[in-house]
Amino acid sequence: MSVQRTELLYEGKAKKVYATADPELHVIEYKDDATAFNAQKRGSIAGKGEVNAAVATRIFEFLAEAGVPTHLEALLSPREQLVKAVRIVPLEVVVRNRAAGSFAKRYGVPEGGELDPVVVEWCLKDDALGDPMLNDAAAVALGIVTPEELETLFELTAEVNDLLKPFFAARGLDLIDFKLEFGVDPDGAIVLADEISPDTCRLWDSATGDKLDKDRFRRDLGGVEEAYQEVRARVLTRTEQDAEIVREHVAEREAWELGEAHVGHSHGGANDQDHQHPHAGAGRHTSAGARGDAGARTFNAVVDVMLRRSILDPQGRAVEATVRRLGHGNVRGVRVGKRITFAIDGELAEVEAQVAALATDLLSNPVMEDVQVELEPAAG
Ligand code: TMP
């Protein structure tokens, strides 16, 4: 493919981004330059640009096959990719399957310990501030993302981890941790962006535990170029498991989406219609007689709260793993939530509005949780 790159739009520590004649497309050029510790350590890794371009391309293509939206269009040359022109969300999302790096240092634990549940951390992408850590509320309050974007971003992050762990395992590599970045495409959709490579992952050889990633550069371990070449060779080798990993993932997502559709989707939030009108379930459980009844009476309210970021729901995942291990391999998409019940006195219309407001404002966290309300007249 020949695409003419035009002006240099941005130069980062490991990549350059160029415009093209098409405003919706950019070219990324991968450099051999390497930095660590917020660029306090600088160097170069011969051949790194080509390795990372090839590795990131293969991985993004694999993820796209499994339905993960990405910015990648094509590999143009050994160190250039054609990508969608996206607005990069200034967050670095780090996924940790095992303790290592700054996590091990921060909490004083040895490297290599399994993390259960998987730990997701995210930082503001700002070198001048030293990439400070954020949480949900800070990311939303600072105007970096909307709660909906955050939700999408974390669902995609969980999907990427679910896909990449077995992808690397099939190549004799343990995915210890990695960093993702996302972009917003011209239609407003969140897509996976930046790169996934030995620069942005920790990869340990499954048999020997050898580090095959940028830690060899960060920690002056030697054999840096060889490690990058080794990762390229393994990633570019097709394995029999690849298609199976994609198939299982797609089946799991479909099961989960079915569960979602069944549970219903009543997002909390001040602008949400559901705020004023409780979930349809309220109507279903409220008899026509009660509706016609003016005057106060007692209702039983049931408020169900579920983590929105359900793929990362650690309790649901733990229950599912146990259930499946015990022989119920046909169970998928387990989610664990909480139910709050109470009695409330008043007229139906008032009570409906009051319970809906309570549910979204006090009983759940609209950034992280979905809420559903049911009301029925108390017996007697
Ligand atoms: P950390 O343990 O140093 O916080 O790194 C966690 C993971 O994130 C590791 O796989 C390396 C990757 N990473 C980047 O891709 N870019 C960065 O700037 C940093 C600090 C980490």
JSON list of C-alpha atoms in Angstrom, two decimals, residues 127-356:
[
{"chain": "A", "resi": 127, "resn": "ASP", "atom": "CA", "xyz": [4.97, 13.64, 31.45]},
{"chain": "A", "resi": 128, "resn": "ALA", "atom": "CA", "xyz": [5.35, 17.02, 33.15]},
{"chain": "A", "resi": 129, "resn": "LEU", "atom": "CA", "xyz": [3.26, 15.79, 36.08]},
{"chain": "A", "resi": 130, "resn": "GLY", "atom": "CA", "xyz": [4.97, 12.38, 36.07]},
{"chain": "A", "resi": 131, "resn": "ASP", "atom": "CA", "xyz": [1.81, 10.50, 34.93]},
{"chain": "A", "resi": 132, "resn": "PRO", "atom": "CA", "xyz": [-0.08, 10.69, 38.26]},
{"chain": "A", "resi": 133, "resn": "MET", "atom": "CA", "xyz": [-2.55, 7.93, 39.11]},
{"chain": "A", "resi": 134, "resn": "LEU", "atom": "CA", "xyz": [-6.28, 8.60, 38.82]},
{"chain": "A", "resi": 135, "resn": "ASN", "atom": "CA", "xyz": [-9.48, 6.91, 39.91]},
{"chain": "A", "resi": 136, "resn": "ASP", "atom": "CA", "xyz": [-12.94, 6.88, 38.27]},
{"chain": "A", "resi": 137, "resn": "ALA", "atom": "CA", "xyz": [-14.19, 9.98, 40.00]},
{"chain": "A", "resi": 138, "resn": "ALA", "atom": "CA", "xyz": [-11.05, 12.00, 39.30]},
{"chain": "A", "resi": 139, "resn": "ALA", "atom": "CA", "xyz": [-11.04, 11.01, 35.61]},
{"chain": "A", "resi": 140, "resn": "VAL", "atom": "CA", "xyz": [-14.66, 12.13, 35.26]},
{"chain": "A", "resi": 141, "resn": "ALA", "atom": "CA", "xyz": [-14.36, 15.23, 37.45]},
{"chain": "A", "resi": 142, "resn": "LEU", "atom": "CA", "xyz": [-11.29, 16.41, 35.49]},
{"chain": "A", "resi": 143, "resn": "GLY", "atom": "CA", "xyz": [-13.34, 16.14, 32.29]},
{"chain": "A", "resi": 144, "resn": "ILE", "atom": "CA", "xyz": [-11.02, 13.54, 30.76]},
{"chain": "A", "resi": 145, "resn": "VAL", "atom": "CA", "xyz": [-13.77, 10.99, 30.11]},
{"chain": "A", "resi": 146, "resn": "THR", "atom": "CA", "xyz": [-17.51, 10.60, 30.62]},
{"chain": "A", "resi": 147, "resn": "PRO", "atom": "CA", "xyz": [-18.72, 7.76, 32.85]},
{"chain": "A", "resi": 148, "resn": "GLU", "atom": "CA", "xyz": [-19.95, 5.98, 29.70]},
{"chain": "A", "resi": 149, "resn": "GLU", "atom": "CA", "xyz": [-16.56, 6.31, 28.01]},
{"chain": "A", "resi": 150, "resn": "LEU", "atom": "CA", "xyz": [-14.88, 5.02, 31.16]},
{"chain": "A", "resi": 151, "resn": "GLU", "atom": "CA", "xyz": [-17.21, 2.04, 31.17]},
{"chain": "A", "resi": 152, "resn": "THR", "atom": "CA", "xyz": [-16.41, 1.22, 27.53]},
{"chain": "A", "resi": 153, "resn": "LEU", "atom": "CA", "xyz": [-12.73, 1.68, 28.13]},
{"chain": "A", "resi": 154, "resn": "PHE", "atom": "CA", "xyz": [-12.67, -0.79, 31.00]},
{"chain": "A", "resi": 155, "resn": "GLU", "atom": "CA", "xyz": [-14.80, -3.35, 29.24]},
{"chain": "A", "resi": 156, "resn": "LEU", "atom": "CA", "xyz": [-12.37, -3.19, 26.32]},
{"chain": "A", "resi": 157, "resn": "THR", "atom": "CA", "xyz": [-9.41, -3.39, 28.68]},
{"chain": "A", "resi": 158, "resn": "ALA", "atom": "CA", "xyz": [-10.80, -6.55, 30.28]},
{"chain": "A", "resi": 159, "resn": "GLU", "atom": "CA", "xyz": [-11.45, -8.03, 26.84]},
{"chain": "A", "resi": 160, "resn": "VAL", "atom": "CA", "xyz": [-7.90, -7.30, 25.73]},
{"chain": "A", "resi": 161, "resn": "ASN", "atom": "CA", "xyz": [-6.50, -9.03, 28.81]},
{"chain": "A", "resi": 162, "resn": "ASP", "atom": "CA", "xyz": [-8.80, -12.03, 28.35]},
{"chain": "A", "resi": 163, "resn": "LEU", "atom": "CA", "xyz": [-7.56, -12.36, 24.78]},
{"chain": "A", "resi": 164, "resn": "LEU", "atom": "CA", "xyz": [-3.88, -11.60, 25.23]},
{"chain": "A", "resi": 165, "resn": "LYS", "atom": "CA", "xyz": [-3.20, -13.89, 28.18]},
{"chain": "A", "resi": 166, "resn": "PRO", "atom": "CA", "xyz": [-3.96, -17.05, 26.17]},
{"chain": "A", "resi": 167, "resn": "PHE", "atom": "CA", "xyz": [-2.48, -15.52, 22.99]},
{"chain": "A", "resi": 168, "resn": "PHE", "atom": "CA", "xyz": [0.89, -15.10, 24.70]},
{"chain": "A", "resi": 169, "resn": "ALA", "atom": "CA", "xyz": [0.55, -18.35, 26.67]},
{"chain": "A", "resi": 170, "resn": "ALA", "atom": "CA", "xyz": [0.22, -20.20, 23.36]},
{"chain": "A", "resi": 171, "resn": "ARG", "atom": "CA", "xyz": [3.66, -18.74, 22.55]},
{"chain": "A", "resi": 172, "resn": "GLY", "atom": "CA", "xyz": [5.33, -19.69, 25.81]},
{"chain": "A", "resi": 173, "resn": "LEU", "atom": "CA", "xyz": [5.05, -16.18, 27.23]},
{"chain": "A", "resi": 174, "resn": "ASP", "atom": "CA", "xyz": [3.44, -15.08, 30.52]},
{"chain": "A", "resi": 175, "resn": "LEU", "atom": "CA", "xyz": [1.73, -11.72, 30.24]},
{"chain": "A", "resi": 176, "resn": "ILE", "atom": "CA", "xyz": [2.69, -10.15, 33.56]},
{"chain": "A", "resi": 177, "resn": "ASP", "atom": "CA", "xyz": [1.33, -6.65, 32.96]},
{"chain": "A", "resi": 178, "resn": "PHE", "atom": "CA", "xyz": [0.77, -4.16, 30.16]},
{"chain": "A", "resi": 179, "resn": "LYS", "atom": "CA", "xyz": [-0.35, -0.63, 29.35]},
{"chain": "A", "resi": 180, "resn": "LEU", "atom": "CA", "xyz": [-3.11, 0.41, 26.96]},
{"chain": "A", "resi": 181, "resn": "GLU", "atom": "CA", "xyz": [-4.18, 3.69, 25.44]},
{"chain": "A", "resi": 182, "resn": "PHE", "atom": "CA", "xyz": [-7.46, 4.50, 23.76]},
{"chain": "A", "resi": 183, "resn": "GLY", "atom": "CA", "xyz": [-8.64, 7.03, 21.20]},
{"chain": "A", "resi": 184, "resn": "VAL", "atom": "CA", "xyz": [-11.94, 8.54, 20.19]},
{"chain": "A", "resi": 185, "resn": "ASP", "atom": "CA", "xyz": [-12.61, 8.14, 16.47]},
{"chain": "A", "resi": 186, "resn": "PRO", "atom": "CA", "xyz": [-14.41, 10.77, 14.33]},
{"chain": "A", "resi": 187, "resn": "ASP", "atom": "CA", "xyz": [-17.76, 9.08, 15.12]},
{"chain": "A", "resi": 188, "resn": "GLY", "atom": "CA", "xyz": [-17.14, 9.39, 18.87]},
{"chain": "A", "resi": 189, "resn": "ALA", "atom": "CA", "xyz": [-16.43, 5.67, 19.35]},
{"chain": "A", "resi": 190, "resn": "ILE", "atom": "CA", "xyz": [-13.71, 4.51, 21.74]},
{"chain": "A", "resi": 191, "resn": "VAL", "atom": "CA", "xyz": [-11.08, 2.39, 20.00]},
{"chain": "A", "resi": 192, "resn": "LEU", "atom": "CA", "xyz": [-7.86, 0.78, 21.16]},
{"chain": "A", "resi": 193, "resn": "ALA", "atom": "CA", "xyz": [-4.93, 2.95, 20.03]},
{"chain": "A", "resi": 194, "resn": "ASP", "atom": "CA", "xyz": [-1.18, 3.37, 20.54]},
{"chain": "A", "resi": 195, "resn": "GLU", "atom": "CA", "xyz": [0.75, 0.07, 20.58]},
{"chain": "A", "resi": 196, "resn": "ILE", "atom": "CA", "xyz": [1.08, -3.28, 22.33]},
{"chain": "A", "resi": 197, "resn": "SER", "atom": "CA", "xyz": [4.68, -4.44, 22.20]},
{"chain": "A", "resi": 198, "resn": "PRO", "atom": "CA", "xyz": [7.63, -5.42, 24.40]},
{"chain": "A", "resi": 199, "resn": "ASP", "atom": "CA", "xyz": [7.84, -1.69, 25.23]},
{"chain": "A", "resi": 200, "resn": "THR", "atom": "CA", "xyz": [4.39, -1.70, 26.80]},
{"chain": "A", "resi": 201, "resn": "CYS", "atom": "CA", "xyz": [4.11, -5.24, 28.21]},
{"chain": "A", "resi": 202, "resn": "ARG", "atom": "CA", "xyz": [6.05, -7.37, 30.65]},
{"chain": "A", "resi": 203, "resn": "LEU", "atom": "CA", "xyz": [6.53, -10.79, 29.04]},
{"chain": "A", "resi": 204, "resn": "TRP", "atom": "CA", "xyz": [8.28, -13.59, 30.88]},
{"chain": "A", "resi": 205, "resn": "ASP", "atom": "CA", "xyz": [9.27, -16.86, 29.26]},
{"chain": "A", "resi": 206, "resn": "SER", "atom": "CA", "xyz": [6.83, -19.44, 30.67]},
{"chain": "A", "resi": 207, "resn": "ALA", "atom": "CA", "xyz": [9.50, -22.12, 31.03]},
{"chain": "A", "resi": 208, "resn": "THR", "atom": "CA", "xyz": [12.50, -20.16, 32.30]},
{"chain": "A", "resi": 209, "resn": "GLY", "atom": "CA", "xyz": [11.00, -16.97, 33.71]},
{"chain": "A", "resi": 210, "resn": "ASP", "atom": "CA", "xyz": [13.40, -14.93, 31.57]},
{"chain": "A", "resi": 211, "resn": "LYS", "atom": "CA", "xyz": [12.31, -11.35, 30.99]},
{"chain": "A", "resi": 212, "resn": "LEU", "atom": "CA", "xyz": [11.66, -10.72, 27.28]},
{"chain": "A", "resi": 213, "resn": "ASP", "atom": "CA", "xyz": [10.63, -7.07, 27.35]},
{"chain": "A", "resi": 214, "resn": "LYS", "atom": "CA", "xyz": [11.78, -3.53, 27.99]},
{"chain": "A", "resi": 215, "resn": "ASP", "atom": "CA", "xyz": [12.81, -4.38, 31.57]},
{"chain": "A", "resi": 216, "resn": "ARG", "atom": "CA", "xyz": [16.03, -5.69, 29.98]},
{"chain": "A", "resi": 217, "resn": "PHE", "atom": "CA", "xyz": [16.73, -2.08, 28.93]},
{"chain": "A", "resi": 218, "resn": "ARG", "atom": "CA", "xyz": [15.31, -0.43, 32.07]},
{"chain": "A", "resi": 219, "resn": "ARG", "atom": "CA", "xyz": [17.39, -2.65, 34.34]},
{"chain": "A", "resi": 220, "resn": "ASP", "atom": "CA", "xyz": [20.50, -3.05, 32.17]},
{"chain": "A", "resi": 221, "resn": "LEU", "atom": "CA", "xyz": [20.05, -6.82, 31.97]},
{"chain": "A", "resi": 222, "resn": "GLY", "atom": "CA", "xyz": [21.76, -7.18, 28.57]},
{"chain": "A", "resi": 223, "resn": "GLY", "atom": "CA", "xyz": [20.41, -9.12, 25.60]},
{"chain": "A", "resi": 224, "resn": "VAL", "atom": "CA", "xyz": [17.89, -6.36, 24.87]},
{"chain": "A", "resi": 225, "resn": "GLU", "atom": "CA", "xyz": [17.85, -6.66, 21.05]},
{"chain": "A", "resi": 226, "resn": "GLU", "atom": "CA", "xyz": [17.73, -10.46, 21.27]},
{"chain": "A", "resi": 227, "resn": "ALA", "atom": "CA", "xyz": [14.72, -10.35, 23.59]},
{"chain": "A", "resi": 228, "resn": "TYR", "atom": "CA", "xyz": [12.81, -8.05, 21.20]},
{"chain": "A", "resi": 229, "resn": "GLN", "atom": "CA", "xyz": [13.64, -10.32, 18.24]},
{"chain": "A", "resi": 230, "resn": "GLU", "atom": "CA", "xyz": [12.53, -13.36, 20.23]},
{"chain": "A", "resi": 231, "resn": "VAL", "atom": "CA", "xyz": [9.17, -11.75, 21.00]},
{"chain": "A", "resi": 232, "resn": "ARG", "atom": "CA", "xyz": [8.72, -10.82, 17.34]},
{"chain": "A", "resi": 233, "resn": "ALA", "atom": "CA", "xyz": [9.45, -14.38, 16.22]},
{"chain": "A", "resi": 234, "resn": "ARG", "atom": "CA", "xyz": [6.99, -15.87, 18.72]},
{"chain": "A", "resi": 235, "resn": "VAL", "atom": "CA", "xyz": [4.21, -13.32, 18.15]},
{"chain": "A", "resi": 236, "resn": "LEU", "atom": "CA", "xyz": [4.37, -13.65, 14.38]},
{"chain": "A", "resi": 237, "resn": "THR", "atom": "CA", "xyz": [4.19, -17.45, 14.53]},
{"chain": "A", "resi": 238, "resn": "ARG", "atom": "CA", "xyz": [0.57, -18.58, 14.06]},
{"chain": "A", "resi": 239, "resn": "THR", "atom": "CA", "xyz": [-0.58, -21.12, 16.62]},
{"chain": "A", "resi": 240, "resn": "GLU", "atom": "CA", "xyz": [-3.41, -23.63, 16.50]},
{"chain": "A", "resi": 241, "resn": "GLN", "atom": "CA", "xyz": [-4.96, -22.03, 19.58]},
{"chain": "A", "resi": 242, "resn": "ASP", "atom": "CA", "xyz": [-5.41, -18.56, 18.01]},
{"chain": "A", "resi": 243, "resn": "ALA", "atom": "CA", "xyz": [-8.71, -19.28, 16.29]},
{"chain": "A", "resi": 244, "resn": "GLU", "atom": "CA", "xyz": [-10.03, -21.11, 19.36]},
{"chain": "A", "resi": 245, "resn": "ILE", "atom": "CA", "xyz": [-9.19, -18.16, 21.63]},
{"chain": "A", "resi": 246, "resn": "VAL", "atom": "CA", "xyz": [-11.14, -15.84, 19.33]},
{"chain": "A", "resi": 247, "resn": "ARG", "atom": "CA", "xyz": [-14.11, -18.24, 19.10]},
{"chain": "A", "resi": 248, "resn": "GLU", "atom": "CA", "xyz": [-14.36, -18.72, 22.87]},
{"chain": "A", "resi": 249, "resn": "HIS", "atom": "CA", "xyz": [-14.10, -15.02, 23.49]},
{"chain": "A", "resi": 250, "resn": "VAL", "atom": "CA", "xyz": [-16.85, -14.19, 21.04]},
{"chain": "A", "resi": 251, "resn": "ALA", "atom": "CA", "xyz": [-19.10, -16.87, 22.61]},
{"chain": "A", "resi": 252, "resn": "GLU", "atom": "CA", "xyz": [-18.45, -15.52, 26.09]},
{"chain": "A", "resi": 253, "resn": "ARG", "atom": "CA", "xyz": [-19.22, -11.96, 25.06]},
{"chain": "A", "resi": 254, "resn": "GLU", "atom": "CA", "xyz": [-22.45, -13.06, 23.41]},
{"chain": "A", "resi": 255, "resn": "ALA", "atom": "CA", "xyz": [-23.47, -14.93, 26.58]},
{"chain": "A", "resi": 256, "resn": "TRP", "atom": "CA", "xyz": [-22.71, -11.91, 28.66]},
{"chain": "A", "resi": 257, "resn": "GLU", "atom": "CA", "xyz": [-24.66, -9.60, 26.35]},
{"chain": "A", "resi": 258, "resn": "LEU", "atom": "CA", "xyz": [-27.63, -11.98, 26.57]},
{"chain": "A", "resi": 259, "resn": "GLY", "atom": "CA", "xyz": [-27.42, -11.77, 30.35]},
{"chain": "A", "resi": 260, "resn": "GLU", "atom": "CA", "xyz": [-27.28, -7.99, 30.12]},
{"chain": "A", "resi": 261, "resn": "ALA", "atom": "CA", "xyz": [-30.34, -7.88, 27.88]},
{"chain": "A", "resi": 262, "resn": "HIS", "atom": "CA", "xyz": [-32.17, -10.14, 30.31]},
{"chain": "A", "resi": 263, "resn": "VAL", "atom": "CA", "xyz": [-31.31, -8.09, 33.37]},
{"chain": "A", "resi": 264, "resn": "GLY", "atom": "CA", "xyz": [-32.27, -4.90, 31.55]},
{"chain": "A", "resi": 265, "resn": "HIS", "atom": "CA", "xyz": [-30.17, -1.83, 31.39]},
{"chain": "A", "resi": 266, "resn": "SER", "atom": "CA", "xyz": [-31.21, 1.04, 33.57]},
{"chain": "A", "resi": 267, "resn": "HIS", "atom": "CA", "xyz": [-28.23, 3.35, 33.72]},
{"chain": "A", "resi": 268, "resn": "GLY", "atom": "CA", "xyz": [-28.21, 5.73, 36.61]},
{"chain": "A", "resi": 269, "resn": "GLY", "atom": "CA", "xyz": [-27.33, 9.35, 36.14]},
{"chain": "A", "resi": 270, "resn": "ALA", "atom": "CA", "xyz": [-28.91, 12.74, 36.45]},
{"chain": "A", "resi": 271, "resn": "ASN", "atom": "CA", "xyz": [-29.78, 13.06, 32.77]},
{"chain": "A", "resi": 272, "resn": "ASP", "atom": "CA", "xyz": [-31.22, 9.61, 32.53]},
{"chain": "A", "resi": 273, "resn": "GLN", "atom": "CA", "xyz": [-34.93, 9.23, 31.92]},
{"chain": "A", "resi": 274, "resn": "ASP", "atom": "CA", "xyz": [-34.90, 6.36, 34.37]},
{"chain": "A", "resi": 275, "resn": "HIS", "atom": "CA", "xyz": [-34.16, 8.90, 37.03]},
{"chain": "A", "resi": 276, "resn": "GLN", "atom": "CA", "xyz": [-37.70, 10.18, 36.76]},
{"chain": "A", "resi": 277, "resn": "HIS", "atom": "CA", "xyz": [-39.31, 6.90, 35.84]},
{"chain": "A", "resi": 278, "resn": "PRO", "atom": "CA", "xyz": [-38.40, 3.73, 37.65]},
{"chain": "A", "resi": 279, "resn": "HIS", "atom": "CA", "xyz": [-37.57, 0.69, 35.58]},
{"chain": "A", "resi": 280, "resn": "ALA", "atom": "CA", "xyz": [-40.44, -0.90, 33.69]},
{"chain": "A", "resi": 281, "resn": "GLY", "atom": "CA", "xyz": [-40.35, -3.64, 36.31]},
{"chain": "A", "resi": 282, "resn": "ALA", "atom": "CA", "xyz": [-42.05, -1.24, 38.66]},
{"chain": "A", "resi": 283, "resn": "GLY", "atom": "CA", "xyz": [-45.09, -1.14, 36.42]},
{"chain": "A", "resi": 284, "resn": "ARG", "atom": "CA", "xyz": [-45.10, -4.88, 36.02]},
{"chain": "A", "resi": 285, "resn": "HIS", "atom": "CA", "xyz": [-45.26, -5.40, 39.75]},
{"chain": "A", "resi": 286, "resn": "THR", "atom": "CA", "xyz": [-47.67, -2.61, 40.48]},
{"chain": "A", "resi": 287, "resn": "SER", "atom": "CA", "xyz": [-51.25, -3.72, 40.07]},
{"chain": "A", "resi": 288, "resn": "ALA", "atom": "CA", "xyz": [-53.64, -1.63, 38.01]},
{"chain": "A", "resi": 289, "resn": "GLY", "atom": "CA", "xyz": [-55.76, -1.36, 41.14]},
{"chain": "A", "resi": 290, "resn": "ALA", "atom": "CA", "xyz": [-52.92, 0.23, 43.02]},
{"chain": "A", "resi": 291, "resn": "ARG", "atom": "CA", "xyz": [-52.34, 2.67, 40.18]},
{"chain": "A", "resi": 292, "resn": "GLY", "atom": "CA", "xyz": [-55.95, 3.81, 40.25]},
{"chain": "A", "resi": 293, "resn": "ASP", "atom": "CA", "xyz": [-55.88, 4.16, 44.02]},
{"chain": "A", "resi": 294, "resn": "ALA", "atom": "CA", "xyz": [-55.37, 7.73, 45.11]},
{"chain": "A", "resi": 295, "resn": "GLY", "atom": "CA", "xyz": [-54.14, 8.08, 48.65]},
{"chain": "A", "resi": 296, "resn": "ALA", "atom": "CA", "xyz": [-51.21, 6.82, 50.61]},
{"chain": "A", "resi": 297, "resn": "ARG", "atom": "CA", "xyz": [-50.39, 3.18, 51.19]},
{"chain": "A", "resi": 298, "resn": "THR", "atom": "CA", "xyz": [-47.38, 0.98, 51.85]},
{"chain": "A", "resi": 299, "resn": "PHE", "atom": "CA", "xyz": [-45.14, -0.35, 49.05]},
{"chain": "A", "resi": 300, "resn": "ASN", "atom": "CA", "xyz": [-42.33, -2.85, 49.11]},
{"chain": "A", "resi": 301, "resn": "ALA", "atom": "CA", "xyz": [-39.36, -1.52, 47.19]},
{"chain": "A", "resi": 302, "resn": "VAL", "atom": "CA", "xyz": [-36.64, -3.74, 45.72]},
{"chain": "A", "resi": 303, "resn": "VAL", "atom": "CA", "xyz": [-33.48, -2.05, 44.43]},
{"chain": "A", "resi": 304, "resn": "ASP", "atom": "CA", "xyz": [-31.00, -4.22, 42.53]},
{"chain": "A", "resi": 305, "resn": "VAL", "atom": "CA", "xyz": [-27.51, -2.84, 42.04]},
{"chain": "A", "resi": 306, "resn": "MET", "atom": "CA", "xyz": [-25.00, -4.48, 39.69]},
{"chain": "A", "resi": 307, "resn": "LEU", "atom": "CA", "xyz": [-21.47, -3.42, 38.79]},
{"chain": "A", "resi": 308, "resn": "ARG", "atom": "CA", "xyz": [-21.58, -1.86, 35.34]},
{"chain": "A", "resi": 309, "resn": "ARG", "atom": "CA", "xyz": [-18.07, -2.91, 34.70]},
{"chain": "A", "resi": 310, "resn": "SER", "atom": "CA", "xyz": [-19.34, -6.40, 34.94]},
{"chain": "A", "resi": 311, "resn": "ILE", "atom": "CA", "xyz": [-16.54, -8.10, 33.06]},
{"chain": "A", "resi": 312, "resn": "LEU", "atom": "CA", "xyz": [-14.23, -6.91, 35.81]},
{"chain": "A", "resi": 313, "resn": "ASP", "atom": "CA", "xyz": [-16.68, -7.94, 38.55]},
{"chain": "A", "resi": 314, "resn": "PRO", "atom": "CA", "xyz": [-14.23, -9.94, 40.72]},
{"chain": "A", "resi": 315, "resn": "GLN", "atom": "CA", "xyz": [-16.90, -11.74, 42.73]},
{"chain": "A", "resi": 316, "resn": "GLY", "atom": "CA", "xyz": [-18.80, -12.73, 39.61]},
{"chain": "A", "resi": 317, "resn": "ARG", "atom": "CA", "xyz": [-15.59, -14.01, 38.04]},
{"chain": "A", "resi": 318, "resn": "ALA", "atom": "CA", "xyz": [-14.65, -15.97, 41.16]},
{"chain": "A", "resi": 319, "resn": "VAL", "atom": "CA", "xyz": [-18.09, -17.57, 41.38]},
{"chain": "A", "resi": 320, "resn": "GLU", "atom": "CA", "xyz": [-18.01, -18.42, 37.70]},
{"chain": "A", "resi": 321, "resn": "ALA", "atom": "CA", "xyz": [-14.56, -19.99, 37.95]},
{"chain": "A", "resi": 322, "resn": "THR", "atom": "CA", "xyz": [-15.66, -22.16, 40.89]},
{"chain": "A", "resi": 323, "resn": "VAL", "atom": "CA", "xyz": [-18.94, -23.17, 39.31]},
{"chain": "A", "resi": 324, "resn": "ARG", "atom": "CA", "xyz": [-17.22, -24.17, 36.09]},
{"chain": "A", "resi": 325, "resn": "ARG", "atom": "CA", "xyz": [-14.46, -26.02, 37.92]},
{"chain": "A", "resi": 326, "resn": "LEU", "atom": "CA", "xyz": [-17.13, -28.04, 39.70]},
{"chain": "A", "resi": 327, "resn": "GLY", "atom": "CA", "xyz": [-18.39, -29.35, 36.39]},
{"chain": "A", "resi": 328, "resn": "HIS", "atom": "CA", "xyz": [-20.95, -26.74, 35.30]},
{"chain": "A", "resi": 329, "resn": "GLY", "atom": "CA", "xyz": [-19.03, -25.81, 32.17]},
{"chain": "A", "resi": 330, "resn": "ASN", "atom": "CA", "xyz": [-22.20, -24.50, 30.53]},
{"chain": "A", "resi": 331, "resn": "VAL", "atom": "CA", "xyz": [-22.48, -21.58, 33.00]},
{"chain": "A", "resi": 332, "resn": "ARG", "atom": "CA", "xyz": [-21.22, -18.24, 31.68]},
{"chain": "A", "resi": 333, "resn": "GLY", "atom": "CA", "xyz": [-21.45, -14.56, 32.44]},
{"chain": "A", "resi": 334, "resn": "VAL", "atom": "CA", "xyz": [-21.93, -14.80, 36.23]},
{"chain": "A", "resi": 335, "resn": "ARG", "atom": "CA", "xyz": [-22.46, -11.43, 37.84]},
{"chain": "A", "resi": 336, "resn": "VAL", "atom": "CA", "xyz": [-22.81, -10.67, 41.53]},
{"chain": "A", "resi": 337, "resn": "GLY", "atom": "CA", "xyz": [-24.71, -7.63, 42.72]},
{"chain": "A", "resi": 338, "resn": "LYS", "atom": "CA", "xyz": [-26.58, -6.44, 45.77]},
{"chain": "A", "resi": 339, "resn": "ARG", "atom": "CA", "xyz": [-30.28, -6.13, 46.57]},
{"chain": "A", "resi": 340, "resn": "ILE", "atom": "CA", "xyz": [-31.65, -3.50, 48.91]},
{"chain": "A", "resi": 341, "resn": "THR", "atom": "CA", "xyz": [-35.25, -3.89, 50.10]},
{"chain": "A", "resi": 342, "resn": "PHE", "atom": "CA", "xyz": [-37.40, -1.63, 52.19]},
{"chain": "A", "resi": 343, "resn": "ALA", "atom": "CA", "xyz": [-40.99, -0.58, 52.82]},
{"chain": "A", "resi": 344, "resn": "ILE", "atom": "CA", "xyz": [-42.09, 2.93, 51.93]},
{"chain": "A", "resi": 345, "resn": "ASP", "atom": "CA", "xyz": [-45.34, 4.77, 52.54]},
{"chain": "A", "resi": 346, "resn": "GLY", "atom": "CA", "xyz": [-46.96, 7.24, 50.18]},
{"chain": "A", "resi": 347, "resn": "GLU", "atom": "CA", "xyz": [-48.85, 7.68, 46.93]},
{"chain": "A", "resi": 348, "resn": "LEU", "atom": "CA", "xyz": [-47.65, 5.58, 44.00]},
{"chain": "A", "resi": 349, "resn": "ALA", "atom": "CA", "xyz": [-46.42, 8.39, 41.74]},
{"chain": "A", "resi": 350, "resn": "GLU", "atom": "CA", "xyz": [-44.53, 10.09, 44.55]},
{"chain": "A", "resi": 351, "resn": "VAL", "atom": "CA", "xyz": [-43.07, 6.87, 45.83]},
{"chain": "A", "resi": 352, "resn": "GLU", "atom": "CA", "xyz": [-41.93, 5.83, 42.34]},
{"chain": "A", "resi": 353, "resn": "ALA", "atom": "CA", "xyz": [-40.05, 9.10, 41.86]},
{"chain": "A", "resi": 354, "resn": "GLN", "atom": "CA", "xyz": [-38.63, 9.01, 45.37]},
{"chain": "A", "resi": 355, "resn": "VAL", "atom": "CA", "xyz": [-37.35, 5.45, 45.12]},
{"chain": "A", "resi": 356, "resn": "ALA", "atom": "CA", "xyz": [-35.85, 6.10, 41.67]}
]
